[in-house]
Short mmCIF file of C-alpha atoms in Angstrom, two decimals:
data_model
loop_
_atom_site.label_atom_id
_atom_site.label_comp_id
_atom_site.label_asym_id
_atom_site.label_seq_id
_atom_site.Cartn_x
_atom_site.Cartn_y
_atom_site.Cartn_z
CA UNK G 1 17.37 -4.17 55.60
CA UNK G 2 17.73 -3.72 51.87
CA UNK G 3 20.38 -1.41 50.52
CA UNK G 4 18.37 -0.48 47.42
CA UNK G 5 14.75 -0.54 46.32
CA UNK G 6 13.92 -1.11 42.68
CA UNK G 7 10.64 0.09 41.23
CA UNK G 8 9.28 -1.78 38.23
CA UNK G 9 6.11 -2.24 36.21
CA UNK G 10 4.98 -5.22 34.16
CA UNK G 11 3.54 -3.78 30.94
CA UNK G 12 0.88 -5.65 28.97
CA UNK G 13 -1.08 -4.34 26.04
CA UNK G 14 -1.23 -4.32 22.23
CA UNK G 15 1.84 -6.35 21.13
CA UNK G 16 3.56 -5.60 24.46
CA UNK G 17 4.52 -7.90 27.33
CA UNK G 18 7.61 -6.43 29.00
CA UNK G 19 9.04 -5.61 32.41
CA UNK G 20 10.16 -1.98 32.71
CA UNK G 21 12.49 -0.93 35.56
CA UNK G 22 11.77 2.66 36.58
CA UNK G 23 14.97 4.69 37.13
CA UNK G 24 15.30 7.16 40.02
CA UNK G 25 13.89 10.62 39.37
CA UNK G 26 11.18 11.56 36.92
CA UNK G 27 10.22 9.19 34.07
CA UNK G 28 7.83 10.58 31.48
CA UNK G 29 5.20 8.41 29.79
CA UNK G 30 3.56 9.19 26.44
CA UNK G 31 3.21 8.25 22.82
CA UNK G 32 5.71 10.89 21.64
CA UNK G 33 9.20 9.72 20.75
CA UNK G 34 10.85 12.02 23.29
CA UNK G 35 9.21 10.30 26.28
CA UNK G 36 11.26 8.00 28.51
CA UNK G 37 8.61 5.26 28.29
CA UNK G 38 6.90 5.32 24.90
CA UNK G 39 3.49 3.64 24.61
CA UNK G 40 2.45 4.16 21.00
CA UNK G 41 -1.34 4.07 20.88
CA UNK G 42 -4.05 6.61 19.94
CA UNK G 43 -5.50 6.45 23.49
CA UNK G 44 -2.18 7.58 24.99
CA UNK G 45 -1.49 11.33 24.99
CA UNK G 46 1.82 12.75 23.78
CA UNK G 47 2.63 13.76 27.40
CA UNK G 48 0.37 11.42 29.36
CA UNK G 49 1.87 10.82 32.83
CA UNK G 50 5.11 10.45 34.72
CA UNK G 51 6.69 8.46 37.55
CA UNK G 52 8.56 10.31 40.31
CA UNK G 53 10.66 7.79 42.25
CA UNK G 54 12.87 8.89 45.16
CA UNK G 55 14.37 6.20 47.38
CA UNK G 56 11.71 3.67 48.35
CA UNK G 57 8.82 5.98 47.41
CA UNK G 58 7.37 6.15 43.88
CA UNK G 59 4.58 8.47 42.86
CA UNK G 60 2.46 8.58 39.69
CA UNK G 61 1.31 11.90 38.23
CA UNK G 62 -1.23 12.37 35.42
CA UNK G 63 -0.17 15.29 33.21
CA UNK G 64 -3.68 16.30 32.15
CA UNK G 65 -4.03 13.50 29.59
CA UNK G 66 -7.06 13.31 27.31
CA UNK G 67 -8.23 9.83 28.34
CA UNK G 68 -6.94 9.92 31.92
CA UNK G 69 -4.90 7.55 34.07
CA UNK G 70 -6.47 4.94 36.36
CA UNK G 71 -4.95 3.30 39.44
CA UNK G 72 -6.93 0.36 40.83
CA UNK G 73 -9.98 1.54 38.90
CA UNK G 74 -9.82 5.14 40.16
CA UNK G 75 -9.07 8.02 37.78
CA UNK G 76 -6.27 10.29 38.94
CA UNK G 77 -6.77 14.03 39.21
CA UNK G 78 -4.54 15.97 36.83
CA UNK G 79 -1.14 16.98 38.24
CA UNK G 80 -1.89 15.39 41.64
CA UNK G 81 0.83 12.89 42.71
CA UNK G 82 -0.32 9.53 44.04
CA UNK G 83 1.97 7.23 46.04
CA UNK G 84 2.12 3.70 44.65
CA UNK G 85 2.09 0.43 46.56
CA UNK G 86 3.17 -3.01 45.38
CA UNK G 87 0.37 -4.69 43.51
CA UNK G 88 -1.25 -1.48 42.21
CA UNK G 89 -2.82 -1.84 38.77
CA UNK G 90 -2.27 1.16 36.48
CA UNK G 91 -4.23 1.65 33.25
CA UNK G 92 -2.89 4.06 30.61
CA UNK G 93 -4.89 3.96 27.39
CA UNK G 94 -4.85 0.36 26.14
CA UNK G 95 -1.92 -0.65 28.39
CA UNK G 96 -1.99 -2.25 31.86
CA UNK G 97 0.98 -1.68 34.17
CA UNK G 98 1.37 -3.81 37.32
CA UNK G 99 3.56 -1.91 39.81
CA UNK G 100 6.00 -3.76 42.08
CA UNK G 101 8.62 -2.57 44.59
CA UNK G 102 11.55 -4.99 44.98
CA UNK G 103 14.39 -4.76 47.52
CA UNK G 104 17.86 -5.89 46.41
CA UNK G 105 21.39 -6.06 47.87
CA UNK G 106 20.29 -6.30 51.54
CA UNK G 107 22.26 -7.63 54.55
CA UNK G 108 20.56 -8.44 57.82
CA UNK G 109 22.24 -6.45 60.69
CA UNK G 110 24.03 -8.48 63.36
CA UNK G 111 22.60 -8.35 66.88
CA UNK G 112 24.32 -6.06 69.41
CA UNK G 113 25.75 -7.59 72.64
CA UNK G 114 23.23 -7.82 75.43
CA UNK G 115 23.54 -5.98 78.74
CA UNK G 116 24.47 -9.20 80.61
CA UNK G 117 27.41 -9.79 78.27
CA UNK G 118 28.61 -6.23 78.85
CA UNK G 119 28.55 -6.74 82.66
CA UNK G 120 30.58 -9.95 82.38
CA UNK G 121 33.27 -8.19 80.43
CA UNK G 122 33.54 -5.22 82.85
CA UNK G 123 33.61 -7.45 85.97
CA UNK G 124 37.01 -8.96 85.09
CA UNK G 125 39.82 -7.57 87.29
CA UNK G 126 42.75 -5.91 85.50
CA UNK G 127 45.24 -8.08 87.47
CA UNK G 128 43.59 -11.31 86.49
CA UNK G 129 44.45 -13.18 83.41
CA UNK G 130 42.57 -12.04 80.40
CA UNK G 131 39.55 -14.11 79.78
CA UNK G 132 39.40 -16.07 76.62
CA UNK G 133 37.66 -14.10 73.96
CA UNK G 134 34.50 -15.78 72.76
CA UNK G 135 34.55 -16.99 69.22
CA UNK G 136 32.62 -14.51 67.15
CA UNK G 137 29.66 -16.02 65.37
CA UNK G 138 30.16 -16.82 61.73
CA UNK G 139 28.87 -14.00 59.59
CA UNK G 140 25.56 -14.74 58.00
CA UNK G 141 25.65 -14.69 54.20
CA UNK G 142 23.54 -11.96 52.68
CA UNK G 143 20.20 -13.09 51.30
CA UNK G 144 20.25 -13.97 47.65
CA UNK G 145 19.06 -11.08 45.51
CA UNK G 146 15.92 -11.61 43.45
CA UNK G 147 16.36 -12.81 39.87
CA UNK G 148 17.96 -10.16 37.72
CA UNK G 149 15.51 -8.15 35.71
CA UNK G 150 16.17 -6.97 32.21
CA UNK G 151 16.40 -3.20 31.96
CA UNK G 152 13.88 -2.32 29.29
CA UNK G 153 14.19 1.02 27.58
CA UNK G 154 11.49 2.72 25.56
CA UNK G 155 13.03 1.44 22.34
CA UNK G 156 12.11 -2.16 23.23
CA UNK G 157 8.38 -1.48 23.48
CA UNK G 158 6.76 -2.48 20.16
CA UNK G 159 5.07 0.27 18.11
CA UNK G 160 7.37 2.88 19.68
CA UNK G 161 9.53 4.99 17.40
CA UNK G 162 12.12 6.42 19.76
CA UNK G 163 15.24 8.40 19.03
CA UNK G 164 17.29 6.96 21.91
CA UNK G 165 17.22 4.95 25.10
CA UNK G 166 15.79 7.80 27.21
CA UNK G 167 16.91 8.17 30.81
CA UNK G 168 16.55 4.51 31.66
CA UNK G 169 20.27 3.97 31.20
CA UNK G 170 21.02 1.35 33.84
CA UNK G 171 22.23 -2.12 32.84
CA UNK G 172 24.00 -3.18 29.71
CA UNK G 173 21.59 -1.47 27.37
CA UNK G 174 18.19 -2.12 25.85
CA UNK G 175 17.10 -5.63 25.15
CA UNK G 176 15.62 -6.61 21.84
CA UNK G 177 12.00 -7.80 21.54
CA UNK G 178 11.46 -11.42 20.68
CA UNK G 179 11.31 -11.97 16.94
CA UNK G 180 8.38 -13.70 15.34
CA UNK G 181 9.14 -17.11 13.81
CA UNK G 182 10.12 -16.85 10.16
CA UNK G 183 8.34 -19.10 7.70
CA UNK G 184 9.81 -19.81 4.28
CA UNK G 185 8.09 -21.49 1.35
CA UNK G 186 10.24 -22.67 -1.53
CA UNK G 187 9.22 -21.25 -4.94
CA UNK G 188 7.69 -23.92 -7.21
CA UNK G 189 10.14 -25.80 -9.39
CA UNK G 190 13.13 -25.26 -7.08
CA UNK G 191 14.87 -27.57 -4.63
CA UNK G 192 17.05 -27.13 -1.56
CA UNK G 193 19.27 -30.07 -2.55
CA UNK G 194 19.96 -29.18 -6.18
CA UNK G 195 20.82 -26.00 -8.07
CA UNK G 196 21.25 -25.37 -11.79
CA UNK G 197 24.02 -22.97 -10.84
CA UNK G 198 26.24 -26.06 -10.42
CA UNK G 199 26.17 -26.46 -14.21
CA UNK G 200 28.37 -23.38 -14.46
CA UNK G 201 31.07 -24.79 -12.13
CA UNK G 202 33.75 -27.42 -12.72
CA UNK G 203 32.97 -31.00 -11.70
CA UNK G 204 35.33 -30.75 -8.75
CA UNK G 205 32.80 -28.53 -6.93
CA UNK G 206 29.92 -30.98 -7.30
CA UNK G 207 29.86 -32.82 -4.01
CA UNK G 208 26.38 -34.34 -3.97
CA UNK G 209 23.02 -33.21 -2.64
CA UNK G 210 24.21 -32.78 0.96
CA UNK G 211 27.35 -30.80 0.24
CA UNK G 212 27.61 -27.27 1.57
CA UNK G 213 28.14 -25.71 -1.85
CA UNK G 214 25.05 -27.42 -3.31
CA UNK G 215 22.82 -26.30 -0.46
CA UNK G 216 24.30 -22.80 -0.52
CA UNK G 217 23.70 -22.36 -4.26
CA UNK G 218 20.17 -23.79 -3.91
CA UNK G 219 19.40 -21.20 -1.25
CA UNK G 220 20.80 -18.44 -3.46
CA UNK G 221 18.80 -19.66 -6.44
CA UNK G 222 15.58 -19.65 -4.41
CA UNK G 223 16.09 -15.89 -3.99
CA UNK G 224 17.33 -14.93 -7.45
CA UNK G 225 15.26 -17.28 -9.65
CA UNK G 226 11.89 -15.54 -8.98
CA UNK G 227 13.49 -12.22 -9.91
CA UNK G 228 14.76 -13.72 -13.15
CA UNK G 229 11.33 -15.16 -13.92
CA UNK G 230 9.68 -11.77 -13.40
CA UNK G 231 12.17 -9.99 -15.68
CA UNK G 232 12.04 -12.67 -18.39
CA UNK G 233 8.23 -12.64 -18.47
CA UNK G 234 7.53 -8.98 -17.81
CA UNK G 235 5.61 -8.77 -21.08
CA UNK G 236 2.82 -10.74 -19.37
CA UNK G 237 2.43 -7.89 -16.90
CA UNK G 238 1.83 -5.44 -19.75
CA UNK G 239 -0.99 -7.47 -21.30
CA UNK G 240 -4.39 -6.77 -19.69
CA UNK G 241 -5.41 -10.39 -20.32
CA UNK G 242 -2.49 -11.91 -18.38
CA UNK G 243 -1.46 -9.20 -15.92
CA UNK G 244 -2.05 -9.89 -12.21
CA UNK G 245 -5.20 -8.27 -10.84
CA UNK G 246 -3.16 -5.99 -8.59
CA UNK G 247 -1.25 -4.67 -11.63
CA UNK G 248 -4.36 -3.48 -13.52
CA UNK G 249 -4.65 -0.07 -11.76
CA UNK G 250 -1.05 0.67 -12.77
CA UNK G 251 -1.88 -0.07 -16.43
CA UNK G 252 -4.99 2.12 -16.18
CA UNK G 253 -2.85 4.99 -14.99
CA UNK G 254 -1.25 5.11 -18.44
CA UNK G 255 -4.59 6.36 -19.80
CA UNK G 256 -5.43 8.55 -16.81
CA UNK G 257 -8.09 6.04 -15.78
CA UNK G 258 -8.92 4.86 -12.28
CA UNK G 259 -10.98 1.95 -10.99
CA UNK G 260 -13.08 1.99 -7.84
CA UNK G 261 -14.45 -0.95 -5.87
CA UNK G 262 -17.54 -1.20 -8.12
CA UNK G 263 -15.47 -2.32 -11.11
CA UNK G 264 -15.27 -6.08 -11.60
CA UNK G 265 -11.97 -7.59 -12.66
CA UNK G 266 -13.42 -8.71 -16.00
CA UNK G 267 -14.66 -5.15 -16.73
CA UNK G 268 -11.25 -3.71 -15.86
CA UNK G 269 -9.48 -6.06 -18.27
CA UNK G 270 -12.02 -5.37 -21.03
CA UNK G 271 -11.65 -1.61 -20.67
CA UNK G 272 -7.85 -1.82 -20.77
CA UNK G 273 -8.02 -3.92 -23.94
CA UNK G 274 -9.93 -1.11 -25.69
CA UNK G 275 -8.39 1.83 -23.83
CA UNK G 276 -6.25 2.88 -26.81
CA UNK G 277 -9.39 3.19 -28.96
CA UNK G 278 -11.47 4.93 -26.30
CA UNK G 279 -8.72 7.35 -25.32
CA UNK G 280 -8.20 8.77 -28.79
CA UNK G 281 -11.98 9.34 -29.16
CA UNK G 282 -12.54 10.61 -25.65
CA UNK G 283 -15.37 13.16 -25.41
CA UNK G 284 -17.44 11.60 -28.22
CA UNK G 285 -20.74 9.76 -27.87
CA UNK G 286 -19.13 6.51 -29.04
CA UNK G 287 -16.39 6.60 -26.38
CA UNK G 288 -18.85 7.41 -23.58
CA UNK G 289 -21.25 4.69 -24.69
CA UNK G 290 -18.46 2.10 -24.86
CA UNK G 291 -17.19 2.92 -21.36
CA UNK G 292 -20.69 2.59 -19.91
CA UNK G 293 -21.29 -0.69 -21.75
CA UNK G 294 -18.05 -2.16 -20.39
CA UNK G 295 -18.93 -1.03 -16.87
CA UNK G 296 -22.57 -2.17 -16.76
CA UNK G 297 -22.40 -5.04 -19.22
CA UNK G 298 -25.67 -3.82 -20.75
CA UNK G 299 -26.75 -1.92 -23.84
CA UNK G 300 -26.39 1.87 -23.63
CA UNK G 301 -28.06 4.49 -25.81
CA UNK G 302 -26.86 8.10 -26.08
CA UNK G 303 -29.14 10.58 -27.82
CA UNK G 304 -27.62 13.95 -28.67
CA UNK G 305 -29.67 14.69 -31.81
CA UNK G 306 -33.16 14.96 -30.37
CA UNK G 307 -34.68 18.35 -31.08
CA UNK G 308 -36.61 18.28 -27.79
CA UNK G 309 -33.38 18.41 -25.80
CA UNK G 310 -31.92 21.66 -24.55
CA UNK G 311 -28.79 23.03 -26.14
CA UNK G 312 -25.60 21.18 -25.20
CA UNK G 313 -27.64 18.46 -23.50
CA UNK G 314 -27.77 14.75 -24.29
CA UNK G 315 -29.73 11.81 -22.91
CA UNK G 316 -28.23 8.59 -21.57
CA UNK G 317 -30.40 5.47 -21.38
CA UNK G 318 -29.10 2.23 -19.90
CA UNK G 319 -30.98 -1.05 -20.22
CA UNK G 320 -30.69 -2.06 -16.56
CA UNK G 321 -32.64 -1.54 -13.35
CA UNK G 322 -31.26 1.25 -11.18
CA UNK G 323 -31.15 -1.06 -8.16
CA UNK G 324 -28.70 -3.33 -10.01
CA UNK G 325 -26.06 -0.66 -10.56
CA UNK G 326 -24.32 2.07 -8.59
CA UNK G 327 -25.85 5.31 -9.89
CA UNK G 328 -23.12 7.45 -8.31
CA UNK G 329 -20.41 5.46 -10.10
CA UNK G 330 -22.26 5.76 -13.42
CA UNK G 331 -22.59 9.53 -13.05
CA UNK G 332 -18.91 9.75 -12.19
CA UNK G 333 -18.01 7.93 -15.42
CA UNK G 334 -20.26 10.18 -17.49
CA UNK G 335 -18.78 13.35 -15.98
CA UNK G 336 -15.25 12.10 -16.60
CA UNK G 337 -15.84 11.25 -20.27
CA UNK G 338 -18.31 13.88 -21.55
CA UNK G 339 -17.39 17.30 -22.95
CA UNK G 340 -16.99 19.76 -20.09
CA UNK G 341 -19.54 22.26 -21.45
CA UNK G 342 -22.41 19.76 -21.82
CA UNK G 343 -25.07 18.41 -19.45
CA UNK G 344 -27.11 15.23 -19.56
CA UNK G 345 -30.11 13.29 -18.31
CA UNK G 346 -29.77 9.73 -17.04
CA UNK G 347 -32.48 7.10 -17.35
CA UNK G 348 -32.47 3.41 -16.40
CA UNK G 349 -34.77 1.16 -18.42
CA UNK G 350 -35.67 -2.28 -17.07
#
């Protein structure tokens, strides 16, 4: 017989492939950090389910979760315990848990003496010489325990933000998830066998390309040199013609401008080049016309002097087919750059 029964589940799911040993008592399951087993996924409720393991019996209870808990394809009724058997497949949200019950630390009991042996012992007369005691059989070694399992706490499950190791406190502590391989690409113009930092040291420290100091300084330079390049050439980031594309929205923020997905990179750079002129004349017909011309790349006409127009109304005509431009984006630009008290009409001319 086994002295102890260990309950465990093999967890597989999004970025998870771990064995979790279920401690005795109640073990809560959910996506909330306070759960003993944290499975961080939108399909897992904050308090989803729990294991209740006592001795060699382990039960699973659904705590009224939103998306339910399935065992072997059957959905559990809320708050109704279900006894688990080895090989049961549990589905919680996007995670699959294979339940196993493993016995450890067992010793097979020795056989008791048979009735015939007892009669032989009692039939010996007290006056006779004591019979030679039979040699007891050599004790059988206990069966080898199964391979040791790593005790996995909730903090080792990826995507789980836990505040502690929960109640699964057996073993030497939580194991760390396997790290992804790290790939490093050397910045252009640098080498791992030479460093210009050696020029600042006496000749006694120059031990060739394979020396420790050379390789150490080369590694340090590969980290610091790109930072130096960025600082030394930061003026290129401030020029709309040379700034990286991802830096253009930050420059536009200086003028309280914003770009949506309909803006091309060339139009963004052109607007930023003239932003200082447009900003100081914001609210005028010239500024509005220039913004629309940069956005559409076509000729724009703004008429605010026509006597047939209503008061505080102006007409916008753009020499482009409406199907070739985003009308909503154009109207958003007009509303952002016109005087607040005015209205307008918009016309596209092919």
